[in-house]
Structure formats: structure tokens, C-alpha cells
CSV table of C-alpha atoms in Angstrom, one decimal:
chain,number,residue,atom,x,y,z
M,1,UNK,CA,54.1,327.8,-19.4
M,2,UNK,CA,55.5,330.7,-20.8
M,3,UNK,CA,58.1,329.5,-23.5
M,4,UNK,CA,55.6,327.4,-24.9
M,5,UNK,CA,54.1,324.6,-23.3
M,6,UNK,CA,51.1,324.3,-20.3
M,7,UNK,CA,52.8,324.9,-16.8
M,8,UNK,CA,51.7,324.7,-13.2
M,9,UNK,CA,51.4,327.5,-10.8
M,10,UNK,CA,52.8,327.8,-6.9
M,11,UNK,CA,50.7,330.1,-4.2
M,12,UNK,CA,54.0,332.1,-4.2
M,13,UNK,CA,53.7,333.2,-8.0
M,14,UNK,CA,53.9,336.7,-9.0
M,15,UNK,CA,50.5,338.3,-9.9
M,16,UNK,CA,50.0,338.4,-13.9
M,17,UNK,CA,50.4,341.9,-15.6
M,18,UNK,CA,47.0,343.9,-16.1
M,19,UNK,CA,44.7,341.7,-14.3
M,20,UNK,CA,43.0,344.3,-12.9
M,21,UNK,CA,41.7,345.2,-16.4
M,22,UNK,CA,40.2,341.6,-16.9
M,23,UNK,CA,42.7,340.9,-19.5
M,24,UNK,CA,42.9,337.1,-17.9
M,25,UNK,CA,39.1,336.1,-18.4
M,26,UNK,CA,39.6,337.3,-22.4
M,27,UNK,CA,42.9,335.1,-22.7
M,28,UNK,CA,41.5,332.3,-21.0
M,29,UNK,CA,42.6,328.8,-23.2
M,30,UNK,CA,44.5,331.1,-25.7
M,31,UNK,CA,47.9,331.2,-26.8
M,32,UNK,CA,50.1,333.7,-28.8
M,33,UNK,CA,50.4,333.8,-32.8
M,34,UNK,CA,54.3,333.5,-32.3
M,35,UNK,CA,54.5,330.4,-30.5
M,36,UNK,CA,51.8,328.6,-32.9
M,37,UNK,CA,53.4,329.8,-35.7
M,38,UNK,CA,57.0,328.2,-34.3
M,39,UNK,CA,54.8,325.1,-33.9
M,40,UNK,CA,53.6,325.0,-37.5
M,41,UNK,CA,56.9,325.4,-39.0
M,42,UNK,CA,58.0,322.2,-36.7
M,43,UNK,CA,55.0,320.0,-37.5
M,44,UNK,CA,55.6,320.8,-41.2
M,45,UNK,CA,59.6,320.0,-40.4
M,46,UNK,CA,58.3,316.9,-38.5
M,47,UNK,CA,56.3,315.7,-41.9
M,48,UNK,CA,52.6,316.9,-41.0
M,49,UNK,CA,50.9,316.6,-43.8
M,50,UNK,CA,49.0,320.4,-44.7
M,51,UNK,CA,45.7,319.0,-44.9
M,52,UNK,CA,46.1,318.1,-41.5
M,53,UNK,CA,47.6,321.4,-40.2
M,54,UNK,CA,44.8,323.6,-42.3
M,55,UNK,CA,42.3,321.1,-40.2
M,56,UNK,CA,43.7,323.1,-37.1
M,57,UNK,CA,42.1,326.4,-36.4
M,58,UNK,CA,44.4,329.4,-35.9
M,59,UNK,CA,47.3,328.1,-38.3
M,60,UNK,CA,46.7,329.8,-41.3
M,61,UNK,CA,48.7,333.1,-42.4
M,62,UNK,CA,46.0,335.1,-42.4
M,63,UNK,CA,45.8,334.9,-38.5
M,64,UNK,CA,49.1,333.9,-37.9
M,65,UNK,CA,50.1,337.8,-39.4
M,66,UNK,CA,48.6,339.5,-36.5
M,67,UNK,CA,50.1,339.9,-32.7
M,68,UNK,CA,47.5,340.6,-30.9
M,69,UNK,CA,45.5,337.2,-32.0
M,70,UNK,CA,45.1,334.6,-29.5
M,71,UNK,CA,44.8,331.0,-30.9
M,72,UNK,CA,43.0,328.3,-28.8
M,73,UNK,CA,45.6,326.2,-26.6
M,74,UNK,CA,43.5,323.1,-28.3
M,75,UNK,CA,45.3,324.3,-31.5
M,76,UNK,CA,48.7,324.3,-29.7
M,77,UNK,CA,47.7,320.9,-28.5
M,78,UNK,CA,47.0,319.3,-31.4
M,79,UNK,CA,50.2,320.9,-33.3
M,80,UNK,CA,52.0,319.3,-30.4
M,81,UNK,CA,50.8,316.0,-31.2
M,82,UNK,CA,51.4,316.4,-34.8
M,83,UNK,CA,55.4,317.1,-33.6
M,84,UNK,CA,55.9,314.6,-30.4
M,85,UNK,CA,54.7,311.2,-32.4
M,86,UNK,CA,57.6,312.0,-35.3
M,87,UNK,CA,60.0,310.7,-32.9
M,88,UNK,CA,60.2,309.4,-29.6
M,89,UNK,CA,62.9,311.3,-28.1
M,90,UNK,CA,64.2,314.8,-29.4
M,91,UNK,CA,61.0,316.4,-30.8
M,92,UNK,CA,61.2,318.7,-28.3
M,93,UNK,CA,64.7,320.0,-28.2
M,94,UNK,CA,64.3,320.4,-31.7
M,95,UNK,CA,61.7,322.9,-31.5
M,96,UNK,CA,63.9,324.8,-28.9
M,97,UNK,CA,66.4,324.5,-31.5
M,98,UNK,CA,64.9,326.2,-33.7
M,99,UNK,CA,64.0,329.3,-32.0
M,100,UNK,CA,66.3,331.8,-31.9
M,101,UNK,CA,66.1,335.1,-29.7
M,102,UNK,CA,62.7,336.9,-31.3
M,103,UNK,CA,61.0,334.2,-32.3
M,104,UNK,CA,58.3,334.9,-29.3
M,105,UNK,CA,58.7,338.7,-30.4
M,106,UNK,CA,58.6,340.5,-26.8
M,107,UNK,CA,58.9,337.4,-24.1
M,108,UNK,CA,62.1,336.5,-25.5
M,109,UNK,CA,63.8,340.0,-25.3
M,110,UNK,CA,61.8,340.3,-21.7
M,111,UNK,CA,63.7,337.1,-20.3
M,112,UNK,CA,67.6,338.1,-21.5
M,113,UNK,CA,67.5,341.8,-20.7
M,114,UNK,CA,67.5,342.2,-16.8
M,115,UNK,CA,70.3,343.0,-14.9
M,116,UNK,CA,70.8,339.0,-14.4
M,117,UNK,CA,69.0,336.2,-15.7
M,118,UNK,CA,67.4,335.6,-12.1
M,119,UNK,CA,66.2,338.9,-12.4
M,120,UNK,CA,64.9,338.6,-16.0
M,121,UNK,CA,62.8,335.5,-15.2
M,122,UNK,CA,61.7,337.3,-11.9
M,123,UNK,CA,60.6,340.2,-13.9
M,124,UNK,CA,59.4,338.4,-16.8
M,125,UNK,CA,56.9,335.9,-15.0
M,126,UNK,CA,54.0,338.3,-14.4
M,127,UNK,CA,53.9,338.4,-18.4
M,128,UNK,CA,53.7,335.0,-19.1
M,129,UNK,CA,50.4,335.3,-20.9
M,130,UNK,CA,52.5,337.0,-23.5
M,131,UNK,CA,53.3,333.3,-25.1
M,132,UNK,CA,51.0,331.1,-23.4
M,133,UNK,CA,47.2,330.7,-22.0
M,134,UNK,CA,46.1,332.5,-19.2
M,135,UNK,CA,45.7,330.0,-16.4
M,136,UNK,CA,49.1,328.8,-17.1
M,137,UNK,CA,52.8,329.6,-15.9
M,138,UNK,CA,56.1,329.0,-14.4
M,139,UNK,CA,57.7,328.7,-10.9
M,140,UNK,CA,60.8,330.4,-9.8
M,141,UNK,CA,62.9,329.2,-6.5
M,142,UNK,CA,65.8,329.4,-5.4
M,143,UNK,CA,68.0,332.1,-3.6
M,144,UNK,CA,71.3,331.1,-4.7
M,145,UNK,CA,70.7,328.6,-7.7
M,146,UNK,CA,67.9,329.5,-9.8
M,147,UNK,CA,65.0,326.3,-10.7
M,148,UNK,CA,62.3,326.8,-13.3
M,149,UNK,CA,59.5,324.7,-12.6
M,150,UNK,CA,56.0,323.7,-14.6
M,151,UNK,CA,54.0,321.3,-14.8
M,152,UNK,CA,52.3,320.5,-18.0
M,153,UNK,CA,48.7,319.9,-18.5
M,154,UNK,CA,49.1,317.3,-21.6
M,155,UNK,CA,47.8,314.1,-21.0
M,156,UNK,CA,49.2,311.9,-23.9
M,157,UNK,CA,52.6,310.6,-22.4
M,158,UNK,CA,54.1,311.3,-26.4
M,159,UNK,CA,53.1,315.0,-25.9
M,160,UNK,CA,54.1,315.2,-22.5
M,161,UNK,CA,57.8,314.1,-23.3
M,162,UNK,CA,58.1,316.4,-26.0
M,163,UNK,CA,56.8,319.8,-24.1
M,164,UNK,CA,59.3,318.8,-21.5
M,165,UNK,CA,62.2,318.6,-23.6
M,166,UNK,CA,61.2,321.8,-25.4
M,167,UNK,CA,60.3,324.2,-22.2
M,168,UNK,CA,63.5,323.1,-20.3
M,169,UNK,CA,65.5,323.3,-23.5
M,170,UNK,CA,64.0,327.0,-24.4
M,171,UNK,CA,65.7,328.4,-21.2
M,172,UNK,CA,68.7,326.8,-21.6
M,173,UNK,CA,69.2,328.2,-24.7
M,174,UNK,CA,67.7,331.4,-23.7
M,175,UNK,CA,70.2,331.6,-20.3
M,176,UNK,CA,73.3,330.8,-22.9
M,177,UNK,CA,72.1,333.8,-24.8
M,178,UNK,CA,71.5,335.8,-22.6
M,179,UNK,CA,75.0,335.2,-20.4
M,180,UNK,CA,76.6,334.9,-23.3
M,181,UNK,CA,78.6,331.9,-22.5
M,182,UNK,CA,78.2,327.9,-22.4
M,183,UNK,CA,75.8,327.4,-19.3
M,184,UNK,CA,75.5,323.9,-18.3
M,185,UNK,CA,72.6,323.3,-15.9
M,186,UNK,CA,73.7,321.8,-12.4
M,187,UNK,CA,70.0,319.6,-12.7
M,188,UNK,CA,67.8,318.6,-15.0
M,189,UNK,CA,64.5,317.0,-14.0
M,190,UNK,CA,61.4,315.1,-16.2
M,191,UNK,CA,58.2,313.6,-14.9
M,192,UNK,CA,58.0,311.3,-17.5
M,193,UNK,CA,59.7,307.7,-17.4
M,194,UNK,CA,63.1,308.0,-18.7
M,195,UNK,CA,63.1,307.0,-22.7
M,196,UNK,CA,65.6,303.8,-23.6
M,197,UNK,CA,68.7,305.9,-24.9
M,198,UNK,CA,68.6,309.7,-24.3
M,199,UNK,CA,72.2,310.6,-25.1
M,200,UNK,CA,70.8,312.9,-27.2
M,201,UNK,CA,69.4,315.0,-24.6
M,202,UNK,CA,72.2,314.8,-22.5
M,203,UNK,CA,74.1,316.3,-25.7
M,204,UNK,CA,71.0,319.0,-25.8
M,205,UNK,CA,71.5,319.9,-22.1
M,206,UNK,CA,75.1,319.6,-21.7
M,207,UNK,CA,74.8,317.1,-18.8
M,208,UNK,CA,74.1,314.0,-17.7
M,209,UNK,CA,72.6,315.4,-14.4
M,210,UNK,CA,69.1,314.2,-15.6
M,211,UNK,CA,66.6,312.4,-13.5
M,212,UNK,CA,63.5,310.6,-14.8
M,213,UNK,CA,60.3,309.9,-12.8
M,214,UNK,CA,60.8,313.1,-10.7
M,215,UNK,CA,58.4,314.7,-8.9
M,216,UNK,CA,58.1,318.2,-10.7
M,217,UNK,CA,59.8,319.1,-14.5
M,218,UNK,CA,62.6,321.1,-13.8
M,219,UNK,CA,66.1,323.2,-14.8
M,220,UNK,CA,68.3,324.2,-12.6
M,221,UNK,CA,71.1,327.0,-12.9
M,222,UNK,CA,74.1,327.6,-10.5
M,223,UNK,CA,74.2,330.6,-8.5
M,224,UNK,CA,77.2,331.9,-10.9
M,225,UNK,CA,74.8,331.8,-14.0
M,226,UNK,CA,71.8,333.0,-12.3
M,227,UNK,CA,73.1,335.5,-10.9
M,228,UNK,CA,76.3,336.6,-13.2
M,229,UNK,CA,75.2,340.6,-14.9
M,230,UNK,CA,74.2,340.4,-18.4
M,231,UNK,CA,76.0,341.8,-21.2
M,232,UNK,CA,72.8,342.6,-22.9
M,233,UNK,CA,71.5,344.1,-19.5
M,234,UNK,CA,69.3,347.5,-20.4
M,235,UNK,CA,67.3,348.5,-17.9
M,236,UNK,CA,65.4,351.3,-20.0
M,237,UNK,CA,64.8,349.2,-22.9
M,238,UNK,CA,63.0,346.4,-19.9
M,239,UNK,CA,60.5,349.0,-18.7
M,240,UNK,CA,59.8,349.7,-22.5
M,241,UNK,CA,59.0,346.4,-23.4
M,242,UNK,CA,56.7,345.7,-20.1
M,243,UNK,CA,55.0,348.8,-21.4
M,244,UNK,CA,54.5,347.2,-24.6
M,245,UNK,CA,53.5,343.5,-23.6
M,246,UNK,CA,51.2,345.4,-20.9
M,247,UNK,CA,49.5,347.4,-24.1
M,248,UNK,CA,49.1,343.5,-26.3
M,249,UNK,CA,48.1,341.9,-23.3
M,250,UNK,CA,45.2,345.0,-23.1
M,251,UNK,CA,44.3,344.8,-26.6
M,252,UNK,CA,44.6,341.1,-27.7
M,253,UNK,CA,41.5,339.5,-29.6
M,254,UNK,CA,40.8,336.0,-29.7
M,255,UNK,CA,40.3,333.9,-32.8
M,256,UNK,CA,37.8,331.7,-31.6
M,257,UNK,CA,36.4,329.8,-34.5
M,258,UNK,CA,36.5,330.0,-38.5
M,259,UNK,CA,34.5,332.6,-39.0
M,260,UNK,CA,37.2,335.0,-36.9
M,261,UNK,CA,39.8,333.8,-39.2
M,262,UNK,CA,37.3,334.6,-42.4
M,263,UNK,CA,36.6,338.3,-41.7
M,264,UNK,CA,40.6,338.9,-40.9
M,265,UNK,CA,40.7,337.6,-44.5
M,266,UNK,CA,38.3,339.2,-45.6
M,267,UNK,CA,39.7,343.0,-43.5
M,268,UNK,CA,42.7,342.0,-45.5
M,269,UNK,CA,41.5,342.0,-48.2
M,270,UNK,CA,39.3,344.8,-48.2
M,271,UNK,CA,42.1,347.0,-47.0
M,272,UNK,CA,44.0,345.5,-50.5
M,273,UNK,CA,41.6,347.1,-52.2
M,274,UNK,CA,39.9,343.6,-53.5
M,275,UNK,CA,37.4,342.4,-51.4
M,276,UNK,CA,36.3,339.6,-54.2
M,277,UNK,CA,35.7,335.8,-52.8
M,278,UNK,CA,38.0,334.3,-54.8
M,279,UNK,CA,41.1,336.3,-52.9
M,280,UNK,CA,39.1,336.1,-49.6
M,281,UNK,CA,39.3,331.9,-50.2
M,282,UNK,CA,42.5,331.6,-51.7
M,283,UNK,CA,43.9,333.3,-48.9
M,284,UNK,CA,42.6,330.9,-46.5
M,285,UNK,CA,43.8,327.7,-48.8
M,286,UNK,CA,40.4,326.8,-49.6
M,287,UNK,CA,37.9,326.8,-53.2
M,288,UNK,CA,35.2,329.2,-53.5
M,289,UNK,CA,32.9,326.8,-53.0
M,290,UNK,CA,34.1,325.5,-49.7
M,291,UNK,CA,34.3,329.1,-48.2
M,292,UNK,CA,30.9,329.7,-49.0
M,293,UNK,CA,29.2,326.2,-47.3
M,294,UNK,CA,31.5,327.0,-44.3
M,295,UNK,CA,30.0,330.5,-44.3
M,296,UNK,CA,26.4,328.9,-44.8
M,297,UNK,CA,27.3,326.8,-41.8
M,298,UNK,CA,27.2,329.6,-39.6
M,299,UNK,CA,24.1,331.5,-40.7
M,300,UNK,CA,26.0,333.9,-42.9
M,301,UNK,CA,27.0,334.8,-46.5
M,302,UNK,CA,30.1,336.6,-48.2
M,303,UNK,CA,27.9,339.1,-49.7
M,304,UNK,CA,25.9,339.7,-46.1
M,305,UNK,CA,30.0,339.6,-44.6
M,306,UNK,CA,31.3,342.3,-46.9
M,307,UNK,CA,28.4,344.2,-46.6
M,308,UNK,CA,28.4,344.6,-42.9
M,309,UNK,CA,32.5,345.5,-42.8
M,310,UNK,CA,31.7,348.1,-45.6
M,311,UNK,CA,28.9,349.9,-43.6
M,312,UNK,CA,31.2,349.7,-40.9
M,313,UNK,CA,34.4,351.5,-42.3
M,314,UNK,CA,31.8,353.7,-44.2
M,315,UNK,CA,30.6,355.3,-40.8
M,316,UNK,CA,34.0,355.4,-39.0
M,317,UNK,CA,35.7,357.4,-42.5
M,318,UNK,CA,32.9,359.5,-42.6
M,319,UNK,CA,33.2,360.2,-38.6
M,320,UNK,CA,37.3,361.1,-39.6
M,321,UNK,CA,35.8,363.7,-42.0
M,322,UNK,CA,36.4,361.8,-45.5
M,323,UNK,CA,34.3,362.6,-48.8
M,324,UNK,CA,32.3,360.5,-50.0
M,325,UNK,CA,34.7,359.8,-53.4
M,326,UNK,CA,37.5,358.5,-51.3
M,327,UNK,CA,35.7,356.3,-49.2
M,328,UNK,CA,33.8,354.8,-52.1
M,329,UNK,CA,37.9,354.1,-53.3
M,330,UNK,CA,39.2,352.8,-49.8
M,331,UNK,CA,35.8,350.8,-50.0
M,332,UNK,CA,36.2,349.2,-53.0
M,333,UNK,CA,32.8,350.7,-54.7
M,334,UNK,CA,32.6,351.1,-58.4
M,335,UNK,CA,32.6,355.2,-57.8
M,336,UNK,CA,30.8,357.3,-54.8
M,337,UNK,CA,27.3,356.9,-56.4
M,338,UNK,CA,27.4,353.1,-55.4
M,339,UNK,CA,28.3,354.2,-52.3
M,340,UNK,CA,25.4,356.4,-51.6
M,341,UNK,CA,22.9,353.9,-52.6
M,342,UNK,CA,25.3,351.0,-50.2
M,343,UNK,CA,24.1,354.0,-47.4
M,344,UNK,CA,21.0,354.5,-48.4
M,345,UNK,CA,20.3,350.5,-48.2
M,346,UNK,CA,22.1,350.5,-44.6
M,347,UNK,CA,20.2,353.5,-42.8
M,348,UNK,CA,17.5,354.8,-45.5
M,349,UNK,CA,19.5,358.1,-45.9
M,350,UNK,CA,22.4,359.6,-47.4
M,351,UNK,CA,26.4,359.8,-46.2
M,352,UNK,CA,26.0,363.2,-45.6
M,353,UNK,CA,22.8,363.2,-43.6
């Protein structure tokens, strides 16, 4: 579900942006870096420990840095869990709290700047891979009043609660934004059991319009507020941004185990002009040591992994027309003559041959 949790799907949904360039079967079980990264800071806010959070792959800056990443949904489950069992109720809210218009980067700005905030959603929903895994969604009903529906995937109850809170509280707070004024929802619906005192979601929600033990999770906006114009209504600026999410949806990577997350690092680093180990492991939070077993682990070496993204750079600047002095520079060679003999190792000739 696109403001951050797992949602459902209806036969009725719109088509998801770019799926005729096999974008879906790439994203598949991956979320975005921005909706991770909102997670981290609330797991760390909740008290997660950071032994535990750098035991979650995907979470570390050097990832984190990059837009076009895609972290496994496991990651966003487990941050999740890390968040929903610091409190019983409000874990979720608070997350929604704490995500101000951007936070998601282009989903946010695609969801407040139609004509109307039925028309946002409406326009929005084929992008919702933008924020979340592939498979997953939001429905949209409604002629008059506008629901969001979803239905999330979680299966411990803790988890559950807490997505629910934060999904229905993220377009609440996105709808007051994007109106401009106080919208109150005219329903509020949870699957879950209702909690023993949840004033404070009816102080979250505005309401006390909220059923427990409903058949689907659900918000509900009047007619007036779904379909009032928008202040922040730009129509141009809309079809530049589906242009954009169309172009990260195209080009996203995902970052499917450690080792992903090592040669970003190492990229990084490289591009910082030193390549060495010890920056490559400091800037994952781990020793020297520890870097080099993981690397071990998976048939590979630092030495073999800056090596092979060396040769690699080599080629492509050499294809762009650079000498050979300024590559051994970008490269981070001693001079060009330890560059040559680099080439010479890689293909058995010279640079320029």
C-alpha cells in the first residue's frame, strides 16, 4: 500500500505505470529507500537498539542515499515490528506524524497536486510502486465521498495495528495538506479488534467515527473534501512528475543481499577518490575484519571487488575518449603506469590497443 504499508488490490484497480516494460517482475517484494528510511528514524525514535537495525538489510546510509534502490519488503517488515511492539496503540500515527509533505520524495507531491484530492489519488494509484512493493496497492471507491481501502499482508496482530494506524493516518494528513484545511474523515475503519482505550486515535483522526472488527481497513472523506479544488493544484507540474516516477520506476535496482550494499560502498567510495577497505567498512558500520569474512562468505574478496569495478570504469572512460593519466586519477592508481599494467593483467594488452 502506497503510503507505506502492504495493501490489497480490487479487479477494478488502475493498471500500474510501465508495466509493459517489466518494471513489476524487477520490483517484485521491494520497497522504496524513502519509506525505509522514514522507518529507521521511527524504530530508532521507538528505542531499537542499532545493532538490531544494522542486522536489517537495506538500512544502512550507504543504500539508503540512492532513489532508485529497492529494499526487500522483509526489511520493511521487520522495521515494522521493531516500531509496533514499543507501544500498543499509537506506533502508527506516530510515524504518520512524522512525515511531512516530501518525505516519500515524488508520491507525496503526486497525491496533493491534482485538480482535487479524488483526482490526485485517482491519478496517483497507477504509481503506487513508487513507495511500496509491486504486488501491492490501494483501492479507491466512491462517487461522491471518496474511501481508501487496503488490506495489509502482516500477520503479527502488533504489526498489523500499527500499519493501520499509520496508512490511514498518512492520508489524512496528506488530504489536510493538500485542502489546506482541518479535514475530518466522515469514517474510519480497522480490521483489527479495537485496543482497550484509543482516545488517542480518535484525537489523531479527529473523530470518533471509528469502527473495530470491520471487514476491510478504511478512510473515508466527504464529498466536499474529496472533491473541493486544491490550492496547490498544478496540472503541468503532475504530468512532470508522472514523467519522473515513470523514469525511477524504469531504472530502479534492487538491493538484494549484502554484497549489493558492499559494492554501492565500495562505488562510493571509489568515486571519493579512496577506494581503501577501511572507508569501504567504516562506511557500512562494521571492522575490517568483519567486511572481509562477510565477503569470504560469498566467494569473493575486496581486492578481487575493487579490481573488477576498476576494469570496469577503465573501459567505459576509455570508451568516452579519456587518457590514460586521468583515468589512472579518477581510478585511484598510484600514476597511469599502474594503470597500464591493471590493463594489461585484465585483457593481456594495453589501454590503447
Amino acid at each position: 500500500m502506497s503510503g507505506g504499508a502492504v495493501g490489497g488490490r480490487t479487479a477494478q484497480q488502475v493498471p500500474t505505470a510501465v508495466d509493459g516494460q517489466g518494471t513489476g517482475s524487477r520490483l517484485d517484494g521491494t520497497v522504496s529507500t524513502h519509506l525505509v528510511r522514514l522507518l529507521v528514524q521511527a524504530a530508532r525514535q521507538a528505542g531499537a537498539a542499532e545493532q538490531q537495525l544494522t542486522r536489517i538489510p537495506g538500512t544502512d546510509e550507504v543504500v539508503l542515499r540512492g532513489e532508485l534502490n529497492r529494499i526487500p519488503m522483509s526489511s520493511l517488515v521487520r522495521l515494522w515490528e521493531l516500531i509496533a511492539h514499543s507501544r500498543p496503540v499509537g506506533a502508527g500515527a506516530s510515524v504518520a506524524a512524522a512525515a511531512s509533505v516530501g518525505t516519500l520524495n515524488t508520491w507525496d507531491y503526486l497525491v496533493t497536486t491534482g485538480a482535487t484530492l479524488a483526482d490526485s489519488l485517482r491519478a496517483a494509484q497507477p504509481y503506487h510502486r513508487l513507495v511500496t512493493a509491486a504486488a501491492e496497492g490501494f483501492d479507491l471507491s466512491g462517487e461522491g465521498d471518496l474511501t481508501i481501502g487496503y488490506r495489509t499482508s502482516a500477520g503479527d496482530p502488533a504489526v498489523v495495528a500499527a500499519v493501520n494506524e499509520y496508512v490511514l493516518a498518512y492520508y489524512l494528513r496528506r488530504a489536510r495538506e493538500a485542502t489546506g484545511r482541518q479535514v475530518v474523515p466522515t469514517r474510519v475503519s480497522f480490521g483489527h479488534a479495537a485496543p482497550a482505550d484509543h482516545t488517542a486515535l480518535i484525537a489523531v483522526f479527529g473523530t470518533a467515527a471509528i469502527e473495530f472488527d470491520a471487514e476491510a481497513d478504511s478512510i473515508t472523506f466527504g464529498a466536499d473534501d474529496a472533491n473541493a479544488a486544491l490550492p496547490r493544484s498544478d496540472p503541468m507540474l503532475a504530468d512532470l512528475l508522472r514523467s519522473h516516477a515513470d523514469l525511477v520506476l524504469a531504472s530502479a535496482r534492487t538491493v538484494a543481499d549484502p554484497l549489493d550494499t558492499f559494492r554501492m560502498a565500495l562505488a562510493a567510495a571509489l568515486d571519493a577518490g579512496d577506494p581503501a577497505l577501511a572507508r569501504v567498512a567504516k562506511s557500512l558500520a562494521m571492522s575490517q575484519r568483519t567486511l572481509q569474512r562477510h565477503l569470504a562468505e560469498h566467494g569473493t574478496s575486496w581486492r578481487d571487488e575493487l579490481d573488477q569495478v576498476r576494469y570496469e570504469r577503465a573501459k567505459s572512460l576509455l570508451e568516452q575518449g579519456h587518457n590514460t593519466s586521468t583515468i589512472a586519477h579518477r581510478l585511484a592508481f598510484t600514476d597511469d603506469r599502474a594503470l597500464r599494467k591493471a590493463f594489461h593483467r585484465w585483457t593481456g594488452a594495453s589501454p590503447t590497443a
